[in-house]
Structure formats: C-alpha cells, structure tokens
Amino acid sequence: MKLVVVSAGLSQPSSTRLLADQLTAAVVAESDHTPDVRVVELRDLAHDIANHLLTGFPPAALKDALDAVEAADALIAVSPIFSGSYSGLFKSFFDVLDKDALAGKPVLIAATAGTARHSLALEHALRPLFAYFRAVVVPTAVFAAADDWGADSADGLLQSRVTRAAGELARELRHRGPAEVADPFALTVNFEDLLNS
C-alpha cells in the first residue's frame, strides 16, 4: 500500500509539516499493514512547479512527485491557509497534476493557520478542489490553529480529530486494497497486426 503525503508548508520547521507527520503516524498506527509512505514537500519543488506552469514540461524531481501521487493508494494533503484559502503553492501543484490522477482515490485533507477563523477553508476550498478531481475525501477534515499546538493540547481536540480522520482513511485503504499495477510484460501490441504490416 502506498501512502503519499503532500505538505505545502513554507517555513522550516513548519506547523503544516508537523500536522502532516501526526496524520501520517496516526494512519500508519490504524493500518493493518504498514504502508509505504512518501512525503512530498512542495517547498522543495516551488521552482519546478513554476517552470512547469510556464513551459508545460515538469523537471525530473517534480515529475517524480506527480508520478508518486498518481500511483498512490491514498493521499494526505495539508496546506497552510492564507487569506481564507489554500496556499498558491498548494494550488499550483494540483494545477499541474493530471485531472484523472486522483479519481476514486481516498484523500484526507488538513490545514493549518494562525487562527481558528480560517477553519472553514477546509470545506469551502480544499474539499471542492478534491471533488473536482473526483477523489474520495474522508468525512473528517483536520484543522490546526496556533492554539492547538500548546503544551496542554497533546491529548486535546486536535489529537482526537487526527485519530478520527486517520481511522477513516485507514478503513478506506482496508476496503480497497492496493491499486493494481500494470503488468510490464503484458502484450500491448497484437502480433497478428505486426505480421500483416
């Protein structure tokens, strides 16, 4: 099983990456079999994404990340919220992803922001984005404001949301099983047609 985590945090260290790591650990803990986890840090691909938007051709590192997302059995997508919506870097990455890459794929959406006033961005920005891709977004979306990272919050509401969302994604993975991989030795050409040509 392949789990890909897309983190759009801009700073280093990043609360967005911290939330992505918590969600990943919770999904792994809830899974029957340990998934193969790949983290895609968009911060490291920012120039490649801009170049792809301008030229239409993805540099090697970006192509590798796009291929990983397309081949994943499930996705965790985490963005910081700026001005009431996902970050431009987050949106730009999904702008260069093939429109069919996430069709039917389970996705857990999450976001971070300085204040809880941005929490509805999950429902009015991220969920519609993944609906466009025809992904299967789990019911629980996870939002973390600055207050959620306090010393008293380790076992608080954030952790319960993380656990609930991770359980939902793990159940989706259990029901679906791993994606079928194309047989590299399968015949793609009709030999009769080749002989007649």
mmCIF file of C-alpha atoms in Angstrom:
data_model
loop_
_atom_site.group_PDB
_atom_site.id
_atom_site.type_symbol
_atom_site.label_atom_id
_atom_site.label_comp_id
_atom_site.label_asym_id
_atom_site.label_seq_id
_atom_site.Cartn_x
_atom_site.Cartn_y
_atom_site.Cartn_z
ATOM 1 C CA MET A 1 0.000 0.000 0.000
ATOM 2 C CA LYS A 2 1.372 3.403 -0.976
ATOM 3 C CA LEU A 3 0.504 6.476 1.065
ATOM 4 C CA VAL A 4 1.654 9.838 -0.297
ATOM 5 C CA VAL A 5 1.667 12.917 1.930
ATOM 6 C CA VAL A 6 1.652 16.343 0.254
ATOM 7 C CA SER A 7 2.788 19.116 2.593
ATOM 8 C CA ALA A 8 2.689 22.738 1.425
ATOM 9 C CA GLY A 9 4.336 24.377 4.428
ATOM 10 C CA LEU A 10 6.657 27.243 3.529
ATOM 11 C CA SER A 11 8.774 27.624 6.647
ATOM 12 C CA GLN A 12 11.231 25.157 8.100
ATOM 13 C CA PRO A 13 10.237 23.789 10.573
ATOM 14 C CA SER A 14 6.598 24.088 9.570
ATOM 15 C CA SER A 15 3.388 23.537 11.538
ATOM 16 C CA THR A 16 1.922 22.223 8.260
ATOM 17 C CA ARG A 17 4.598 19.521 8.102
ATOM 18 C CA LEU A 18 4.118 18.812 11.814
ATOM 19 C CA LEU A 19 0.408 18.198 11.234
ATOM 20 C CA ALA A 20 1.196 16.067 8.158
ATOM 21 C CA ASP A 21 3.581 13.951 10.245
ATOM 22 C CA GLN A 22 0.976 13.483 13.010
ATOM 23 C CA LEU A 23 -1.641 12.403 10.476
ATOM 24 C CA THR A 24 0.799 10.026 8.792
ATOM 25 C CA ALA A 25 1.778 8.404 12.097
ATOM 26 C CA ALA A 26 -1.891 8.008 13.041
ATOM 27 C CA VAL A 27 -2.778 6.405 9.677
ATOM 28 C CA VAL A 28 0.173 4.001 9.995
ATOM 29 C CA ALA A 29 -0.934 3.109 13.544
ATOM 30 C CA GLU A 30 -4.504 2.446 12.341
ATOM 31 C CA SER A 31 -3.461 0.367 9.311
ATOM 32 C CA ASP A 32 -3.364 -3.427 9.281
ATOM 33 C CA HIS A 33 -0.168 -3.397 7.231
ATOM 34 C CA THR A 34 2.437 -0.665 7.360
ATOM 35 C CA PRO A 35 2.014 1.409 4.189
ATOM 36 C CA ASP A 36 4.937 2.606 2.117
ATOM 37 C CA VAL A 37 4.962 6.338 2.945
ATOM 38 C CA ARG A 38 6.309 9.054 0.660
ATOM 39 C CA VAL A 39 6.296 12.705 1.770
ATOM 40 C CA VAL A 40 6.243 15.364 -0.944
ATOM 41 C CA GLU A 41 7.443 18.724 0.386
ATOM 42 C CA LEU A 42 6.153 21.327 -2.054
ATOM 43 C CA ARG A 43 8.551 23.927 -0.665
ATOM 44 C CA ASP A 44 11.397 21.990 -2.292
ATOM 45 C CA LEU A 45 9.543 21.866 -5.635
ATOM 46 C CA ALA A 46 8.408 25.511 -5.846
ATOM 47 C CA HIS A 47 10.758 26.489 -8.707
ATOM 48 C CA ASP A 48 9.991 23.280 -10.615
ATOM 49 C CA ILE A 49 6.239 23.899 -10.294
ATOM 50 C CA ALA A 50 6.628 27.454 -11.631
ATOM 51 C CA ASN A 51 8.795 26.208 -14.505
ATOM 52 C CA HIS A 52 6.221 23.539 -15.379
ATOM 53 C CA LEU A 53 3.427 26.122 -15.405
ATOM 54 C CA LEU A 54 5.479 28.271 -17.795
ATOM 55 C CA THR A 55 6.863 25.572 -20.091
ATOM 56 C CA GLY A 56 4.392 22.697 -19.818
ATOM 57 C CA PHE A 57 7.215 20.268 -19.022
ATOM 58 C CA PRO A 58 7.899 19.017 -15.473
ATOM 59 C CA PRO A 59 11.528 18.851 -14.325
ATOM 60 C CA ALA A 60 12.612 15.398 -13.116
ATOM 61 C CA ALA A 61 12.005 15.959 -9.381
ATOM 62 C CA LEU A 62 8.507 17.324 -9.985
ATOM 63 C CA LYS A 63 7.665 14.529 -12.429
ATOM 64 C CA ASP A 64 8.732 12.006 -9.795
ATOM 65 C CA ALA A 65 6.436 13.655 -7.224
ATOM 66 C CA LEU A 66 3.499 13.794 -9.660
ATOM 67 C CA ASP A 67 4.025 10.135 -10.568
ATOM 68 C CA ALA A 68 4.107 9.207 -6.868
ATOM 69 C CA VAL A 69 0.780 10.962 -6.255
ATOM 70 C CA GLU A 70 -0.774 9.242 -9.265
ATOM 71 C CA ALA A 71 0.484 5.795 -8.157
ATOM 72 C CA ALA A 72 -0.573 6.249 -4.512
ATOM 73 C CA ASP A 73 -3.325 4.169 -2.940
ATOM 74 C CA ALA A 74 -4.227 7.113 -0.688
ATOM 75 C CA LEU A 75 -3.249 10.728 -0.163
ATOM 76 C CA ILE A 76 -2.889 13.072 2.796
ATOM 77 C CA ALA A 77 -2.940 16.705 1.629
ATOM 78 C CA VAL A 78 -2.035 19.508 4.057
ATOM 79 C CA SER A 79 -1.890 23.230 3.257
ATOM 80 C CA PRO A 80 -1.406 26.381 5.260
ATOM 81 C CA ILE A 81 -4.334 28.779 4.921
ATOM 82 C CA PHE A 82 -3.596 32.254 3.590
ATOM 83 C CA SER A 83 -6.332 34.872 3.100
ATOM 84 C CA GLY A 84 -9.065 32.329 3.704
ATOM 85 C CA SER A 85 -7.906 29.634 1.261
ATOM 86 C CA TYR A 86 -5.134 27.133 0.499
ATOM 87 C CA SER A 87 -1.712 28.459 -0.431
ATOM 88 C CA GLY A 88 -0.810 29.331 -4.003
ATOM 89 C CA LEU A 89 1.966 26.720 -3.951
ATOM 90 C CA PHE A 90 -0.532 24.019 -2.924
ATOM 91 C CA LYS A 91 -2.950 25.015 -5.694
ATOM 92 C CA SER A 92 -0.183 25.259 -8.292
ATOM 93 C CA PHE A 93 0.961 21.693 -7.554
ATOM 94 C CA PHE A 94 -2.548 20.363 -8.105
ATOM 95 C CA ASP A 95 -2.885 22.578 -11.201
ATOM 96 C CA VAL A 96 -0.096 20.580 -12.888
ATOM 97 C CA LEU A 97 -1.428 17.190 -11.763
ATOM 98 C CA ASP A 98 -3.330 15.177 -14.367
ATOM 99 C CA LYS A 99 -7.087 15.691 -13.940
ATOM 100 C CA ASP A 100 -7.689 11.923 -13.620
ATOM 101 C CA ALA A 101 -4.818 11.199 -11.213
ATOM 102 C CA LEU A 102 -6.984 11.221 -8.079
ATOM 103 C CA ALA A 103 -10.214 9.729 -9.446
ATOM 104 C CA GLY A 104 -11.635 7.344 -6.838
ATOM 105 C CA LYS A 105 -8.575 7.779 -4.586
ATOM 106 C CA PRO A 106 -9.103 8.222 -0.819
ATOM 107 C CA VAL A 107 -7.826 11.593 0.407
ATOM 108 C CA LEU A 108 -7.513 13.055 3.897
ATOM 109 C CA ILE A 109 -7.476 16.865 3.822
ATOM 110 C CA ALA A 110 -5.956 19.050 6.526
ATOM 111 C CA ALA A 111 -4.865 22.641 7.034
ATOM 112 C CA THR A 112 -3.055 24.943 9.427
ATOM 113 C CA ALA A 113 -3.470 28.644 10.173
ATOM 114 C CA GLY A 114 -2.775 31.195 12.859
ATOM 115 C CA THR A 115 -6.396 31.480 13.926
ATOM 116 C CA ALA A 116 -9.450 29.217 14.025
ATOM 117 C CA ARG A 117 -11.324 31.779 11.870
ATOM 118 C CA HIS A 118 -9.783 30.019 8.850
ATOM 119 C CA SER A 119 -11.123 26.555 9.717
ATOM 120 C CA LEU A 120 -13.959 26.691 7.161
ATOM 121 C CA ALA A 121 -11.390 26.879 4.362
ATOM 122 C CA LEU A 122 -11.274 23.090 4.514
ATOM 123 C CA GLU A 123 -14.932 22.936 3.484
ATOM 124 C CA HIS A 124 -15.140 25.837 1.021
ATOM 125 C CA ALA A 125 -11.698 25.497 -0.617
ATOM 126 C CA LEU A 126 -9.936 22.145 -0.125
ATOM 127 C CA ARG A 127 -12.946 19.814 -0.280
ATOM 128 C CA PRO A 128 -14.242 21.338 -3.572
ATOM 129 C CA LEU A 129 -10.738 21.134 -5.080
ATOM 130 C CA PHE A 130 -10.601 17.385 -4.466
ATOM 131 C CA ALA A 131 -14.219 16.960 -5.551
ATOM 132 C CA TYR A 132 -13.124 18.399 -8.913
ATOM 133 C CA PHE A 133 -10.520 15.614 -9.100
ATOM 134 C CA ARG A 134 -13.257 13.063 -8.225
ATOM 135 C CA ALA A 135 -11.271 11.930 -5.180
ATOM 136 C CA VAL A 136 -12.988 10.241 -2.234
ATOM 137 C CA VAL A 137 -12.403 12.713 0.607
ATOM 138 C CA VAL A 138 -12.843 11.177 4.067
ATOM 139 C CA PRO A 139 -15.555 12.849 6.185
ATOM 140 C CA THR A 140 -13.271 14.279 8.872
ATOM 141 C CA ALA A 141 -11.048 17.162 7.801
ATOM 142 C CA VAL A 142 -8.367 18.254 10.279
ATOM 143 C CA PHE A 143 -7.645 21.896 11.044
ATOM 144 C CA ALA A 144 -4.928 23.098 13.429
ATOM 145 C CA ALA A 145 -4.721 26.716 14.598
ATOM 146 C CA ALA A 146 -1.773 28.152 16.524
ATOM 147 C CA ASP A 147 -3.626 27.467 19.804
ATOM 148 C CA ASP A 148 -3.768 23.735 19.026
ATOM 149 C CA TRP A 149 -0.003 23.404 19.390
ATOM 150 C CA GLY A 150 0.114 24.437 23.065
ATOM 151 C CA ALA A 151 1.563 22.225 25.800
ATOM 152 C CA ASP A 152 -1.916 21.270 27.036
ATOM 153 C CA SER A 153 -3.189 20.233 23.614
ATOM 154 C CA ALA A 154 -1.312 16.934 23.175
ATOM 155 C CA ASP A 155 -4.361 14.882 24.175
ATOM 156 C CA GLY A 156 -6.955 17.516 23.268
ATOM 157 C CA LEU A 157 -9.340 18.153 20.414
ATOM 158 C CA LEU A 158 -6.655 18.220 17.713
ATOM 159 C CA GLN A 159 -5.456 14.748 18.639
ATOM 160 C CA SER A 160 -8.994 13.359 18.616
ATOM 161 C CA ARG A 161 -9.589 14.849 15.134
ATOM 162 C CA VAL A 162 -6.288 13.407 13.908
ATOM 163 C CA THR A 163 -7.190 9.956 15.245
ATOM 164 C CA ARG A 164 -10.708 10.024 13.803
ATOM 165 C CA ALA A 165 -9.570 11.178 10.340
ATOM 166 C CA ALA A 166 -6.711 8.649 10.294
ATOM 167 C CA GLY A 167 -9.131 5.864 11.178
ATOM 168 C CA GLU A 168 -11.399 6.874 8.295
ATOM 169 C CA LEU A 169 -8.516 6.857 5.798
ATOM 170 C CA ALA A 170 -7.197 3.530 7.123
ATOM 171 C CA ARG A 171 -10.676 1.982 6.710
ATOM 172 C CA GLU A 172 -10.814 3.224 3.114
ATOM 173 C CA LEU A 173 -7.422 1.623 2.465
ATOM 174 C CA ARG A 174 -8.546 -1.683 4.043
ATOM 175 C CA HIS A 175 -11.691 -1.818 1.893
ATOM 176 C CA ARG A 176 -9.905 -1.006 -1.344
ATOM 177 C CA GLY A 177 -6.639 -2.920 -1.108
ATOM 178 C CA PRO A 178 -3.584 -1.856 -3.114
ATOM 179 C CA ALA A 179 -4.023 -0.369 -6.566
ATOM 180 C CA GLU A 180 -3.386 -2.796 -9.380
ATOM 181 C CA VAL A 181 -0.031 -2.289 -11.030
ATOM 182 C CA ALA A 182 0.113 -2.718 -14.779
ATOM 183 C CA ASP A 183 1.975 -5.838 -15.909
ATOM 184 C CA PRO A 184 5.169 -4.575 -17.587
ATOM 185 C CA PHE A 185 5.306 -7.809 -19.633
ATOM 186 C CA ALA A 186 1.702 -7.711 -20.823
ATOM 187 C CA LEU A 187 1.259 -7.710 -24.582
ATOM 188 C CA THR A 188 0.296 -4.255 -25.755
ATOM 189 C CA VAL A 189 0.611 -4.986 -29.457
ATOM 190 C CA ASN A 190 -1.326 -7.526 -31.483
ATOM 191 C CA PHE A 191 1.352 -9.678 -33.164
ATOM 192 C CA GLU A 192 -1.021 -10.639 -35.967
ATOM 193 C CA ASP A 193 -1.275 -6.968 -36.909
ATOM 194 C CA LEU A 194 2.525 -6.678 -36.860
ATOM 195 C CA LEU A 195 2.933 -9.677 -39.174
ATOM 196 C CA ASN A 196 0.400 -8.307 -41.629
ATOM 197 C CA SER A 197 2.040 -4.919 -41.884
#
